[in-house]
PDB file of C-alpha atoms in Angstrom:
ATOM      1  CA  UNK A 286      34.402  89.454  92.583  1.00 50.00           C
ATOM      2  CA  UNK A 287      32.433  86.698  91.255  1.00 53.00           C
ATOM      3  CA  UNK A 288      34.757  84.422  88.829  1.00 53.00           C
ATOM      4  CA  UNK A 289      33.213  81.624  87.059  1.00 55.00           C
ATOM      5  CA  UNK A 290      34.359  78.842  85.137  1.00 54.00           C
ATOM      6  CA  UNK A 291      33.128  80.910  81.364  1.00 53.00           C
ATOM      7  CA  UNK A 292      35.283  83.408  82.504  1.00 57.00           C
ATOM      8  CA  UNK A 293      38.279  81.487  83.459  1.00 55.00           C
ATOM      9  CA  UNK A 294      37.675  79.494  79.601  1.00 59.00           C
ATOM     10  CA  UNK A 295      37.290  82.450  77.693  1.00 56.00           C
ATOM     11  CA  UNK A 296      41.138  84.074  79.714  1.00 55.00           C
ATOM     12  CA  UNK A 297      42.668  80.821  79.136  1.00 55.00           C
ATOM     13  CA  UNK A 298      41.737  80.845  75.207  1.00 57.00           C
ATOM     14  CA  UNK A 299      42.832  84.315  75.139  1.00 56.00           C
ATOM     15  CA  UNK A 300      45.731  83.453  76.564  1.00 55.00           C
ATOM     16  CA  UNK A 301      46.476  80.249  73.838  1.00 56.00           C
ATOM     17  CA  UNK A 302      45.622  82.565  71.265  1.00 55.00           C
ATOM     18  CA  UNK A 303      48.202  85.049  71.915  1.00 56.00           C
ATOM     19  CA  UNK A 304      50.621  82.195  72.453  1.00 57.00           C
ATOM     20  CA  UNK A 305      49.937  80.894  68.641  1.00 56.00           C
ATOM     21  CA  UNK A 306      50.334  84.646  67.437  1.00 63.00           C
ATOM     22  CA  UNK A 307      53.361  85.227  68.834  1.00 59.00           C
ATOM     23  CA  UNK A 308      54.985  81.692  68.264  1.00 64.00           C
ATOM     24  CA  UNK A 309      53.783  82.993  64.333  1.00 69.00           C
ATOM     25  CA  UNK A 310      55.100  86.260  64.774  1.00 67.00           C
ATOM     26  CA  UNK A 311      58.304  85.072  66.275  1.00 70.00           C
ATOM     27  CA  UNK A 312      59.815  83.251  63.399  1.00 77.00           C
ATOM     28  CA  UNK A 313      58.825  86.141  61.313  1.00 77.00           C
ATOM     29  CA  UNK A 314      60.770  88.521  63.207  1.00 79.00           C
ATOM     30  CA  UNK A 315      63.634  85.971  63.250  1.00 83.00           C
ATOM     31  CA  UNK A 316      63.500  85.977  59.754  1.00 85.00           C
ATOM     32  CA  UNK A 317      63.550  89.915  58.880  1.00 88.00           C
ATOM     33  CA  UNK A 318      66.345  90.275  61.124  1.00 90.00           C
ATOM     34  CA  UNK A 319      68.468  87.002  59.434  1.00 91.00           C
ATOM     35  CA  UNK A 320      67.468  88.784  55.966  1.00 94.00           C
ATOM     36  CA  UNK A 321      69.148  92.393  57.397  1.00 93.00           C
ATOM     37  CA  UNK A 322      71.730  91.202  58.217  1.00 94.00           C
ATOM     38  CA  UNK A 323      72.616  88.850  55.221  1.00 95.00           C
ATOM     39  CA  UNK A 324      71.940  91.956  53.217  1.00 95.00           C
ATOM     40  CA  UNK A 325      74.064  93.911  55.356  1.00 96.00           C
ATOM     41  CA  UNK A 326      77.119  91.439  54.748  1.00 96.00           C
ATOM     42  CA  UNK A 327      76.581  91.290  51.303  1.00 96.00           C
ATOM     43  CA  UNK A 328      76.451  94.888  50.927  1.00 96.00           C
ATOM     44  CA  UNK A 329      79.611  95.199  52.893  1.00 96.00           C
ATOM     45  CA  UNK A 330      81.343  91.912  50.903  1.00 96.00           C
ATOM     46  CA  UNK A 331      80.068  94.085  47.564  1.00 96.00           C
ATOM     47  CA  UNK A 332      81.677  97.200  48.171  1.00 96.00           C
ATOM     48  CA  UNK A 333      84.572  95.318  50.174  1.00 96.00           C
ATOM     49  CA  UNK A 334      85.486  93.641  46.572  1.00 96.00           C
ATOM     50  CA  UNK A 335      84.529  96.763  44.568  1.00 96.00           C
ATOM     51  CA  UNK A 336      87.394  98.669  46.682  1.00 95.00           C
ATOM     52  CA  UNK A 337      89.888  95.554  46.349  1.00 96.00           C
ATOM     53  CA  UNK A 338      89.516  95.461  42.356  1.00 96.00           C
ATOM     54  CA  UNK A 339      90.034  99.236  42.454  1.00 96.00           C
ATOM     55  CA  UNK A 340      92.884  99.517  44.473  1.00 96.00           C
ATOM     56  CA  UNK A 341      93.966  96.510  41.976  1.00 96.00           C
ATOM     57  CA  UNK A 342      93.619  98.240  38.891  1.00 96.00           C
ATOM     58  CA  UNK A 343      95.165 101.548  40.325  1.00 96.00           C
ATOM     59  CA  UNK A 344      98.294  99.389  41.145  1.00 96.00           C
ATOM     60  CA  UNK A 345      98.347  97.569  37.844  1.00 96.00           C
ATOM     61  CA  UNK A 346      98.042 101.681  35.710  1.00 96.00           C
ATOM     62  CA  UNK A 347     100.805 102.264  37.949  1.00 96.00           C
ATOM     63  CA  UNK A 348     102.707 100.062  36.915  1.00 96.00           C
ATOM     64  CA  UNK A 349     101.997 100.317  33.386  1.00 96.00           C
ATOM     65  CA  UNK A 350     102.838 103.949  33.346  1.00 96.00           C
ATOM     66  CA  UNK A 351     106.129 103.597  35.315  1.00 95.00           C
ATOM     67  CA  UNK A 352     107.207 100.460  32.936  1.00 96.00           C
ATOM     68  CA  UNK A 353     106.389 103.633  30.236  1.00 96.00           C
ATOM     69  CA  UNK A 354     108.238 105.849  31.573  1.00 96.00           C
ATOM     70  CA  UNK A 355     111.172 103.546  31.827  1.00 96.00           C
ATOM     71  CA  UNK A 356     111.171 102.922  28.464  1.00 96.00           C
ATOM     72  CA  UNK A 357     110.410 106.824  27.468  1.00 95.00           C
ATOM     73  CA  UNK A 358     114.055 107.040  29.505  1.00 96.00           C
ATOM     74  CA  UNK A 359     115.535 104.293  27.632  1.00 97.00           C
ATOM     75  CA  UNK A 360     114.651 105.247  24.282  1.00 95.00           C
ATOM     76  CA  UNK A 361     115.244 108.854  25.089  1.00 96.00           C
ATOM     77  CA  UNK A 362     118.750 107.206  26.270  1.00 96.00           C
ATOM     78  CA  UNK A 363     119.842 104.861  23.578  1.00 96.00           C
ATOM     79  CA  UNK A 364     118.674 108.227  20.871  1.00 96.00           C
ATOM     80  CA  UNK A 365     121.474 110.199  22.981  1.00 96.00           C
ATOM     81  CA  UNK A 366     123.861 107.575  23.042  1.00 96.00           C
ATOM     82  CA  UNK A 367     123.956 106.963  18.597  1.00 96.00           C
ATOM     83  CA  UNK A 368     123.797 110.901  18.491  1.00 96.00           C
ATOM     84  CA  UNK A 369     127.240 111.350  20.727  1.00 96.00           C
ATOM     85  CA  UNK A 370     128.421 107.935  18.712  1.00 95.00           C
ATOM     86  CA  UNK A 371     127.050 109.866  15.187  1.00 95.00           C
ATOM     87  CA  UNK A 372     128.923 112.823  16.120  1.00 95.00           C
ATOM     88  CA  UNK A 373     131.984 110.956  17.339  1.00 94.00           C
ATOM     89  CA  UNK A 374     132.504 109.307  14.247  1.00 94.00           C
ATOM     90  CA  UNK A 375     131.529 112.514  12.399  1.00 94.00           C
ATOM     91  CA  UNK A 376     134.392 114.391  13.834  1.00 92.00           C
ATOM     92  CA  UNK A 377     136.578 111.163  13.199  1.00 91.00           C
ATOM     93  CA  UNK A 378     135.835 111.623   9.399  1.00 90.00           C
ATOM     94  CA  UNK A 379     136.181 115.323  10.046  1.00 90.00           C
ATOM     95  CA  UNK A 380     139.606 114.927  11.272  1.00 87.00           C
ATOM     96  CA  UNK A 381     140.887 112.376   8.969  1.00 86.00           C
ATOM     97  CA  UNK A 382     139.861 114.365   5.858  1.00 84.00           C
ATOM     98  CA  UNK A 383     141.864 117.514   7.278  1.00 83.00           C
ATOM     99  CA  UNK A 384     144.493 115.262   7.689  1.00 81.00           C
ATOM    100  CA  UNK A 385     144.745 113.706   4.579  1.00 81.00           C
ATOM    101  CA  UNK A 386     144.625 117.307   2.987  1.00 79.00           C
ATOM    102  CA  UNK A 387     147.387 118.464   4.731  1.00 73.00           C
TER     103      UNK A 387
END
C-alpha cells in the first residue's frame, strides 16, 4: 500500500472539513433542542395558567351562586316571618272585634 504525502493532505483536509461542519452543525442542534424545550415549558406554563384561572372562576360562580342561594333562603325567610306576624296580628284584630261585640 503505497501512501504518499497528497494522500495523507487531502485525509487530513477531509478530516478539518468535517471538523468545521460539525462544530457548525453542533450549535445548531443545540439550538433546536433549547427552542423545544422552551416551547415545551411555555406550552405547559400556558395551559398550567389556563387551568388555574379556570378552576378560579369555577370557585368564584360558586360562590356567587351559594351567596344567592343564601339570600333566596333569607328572603324566602323574612316573607314567612311578616306573613305569620300579618296573620298574628290579623287574628289579634279578629279577636278583639268579637270581643268588643260581645
Amino acid at each position: 500500500m503505497d501512501v504518499s504525502v497528497v494522500d495523507v493532505t487531502v485525509f487530513v483536509q477531509v478530516l478539518e472539513v468535517s471538523e468545521v461542519e460539525v462544530l457548525e452543525v453542533v450549535p445548531v442542534v443545540v439550538d433546536a433542542v433549547v427552542m423545544v424545550v422552551v416551547v415545551t415549558l411555555l406550552v405547559v406554563l400556558v395551559v398550567a395558567v389556563d387551568v388555574l384561572v379556570a378552576l378560579v372562576v369555577v370557585f368564584v360562580v360558586e360562590v356567587a351562586v351559594v351567596l344567592v342561594e343564601l339570600l333566596v333562603v333569607t328572603v324566602v325567610a323574612v316573607e314567612v316571618l311578616v306573613a305569620l306576624v300579618v296573620v298574628f296580628v290579623m287574628e289579634l284584630a279578629v279577636g278583639l272585634v268579637v270581643v268588643s261585640l260581645v
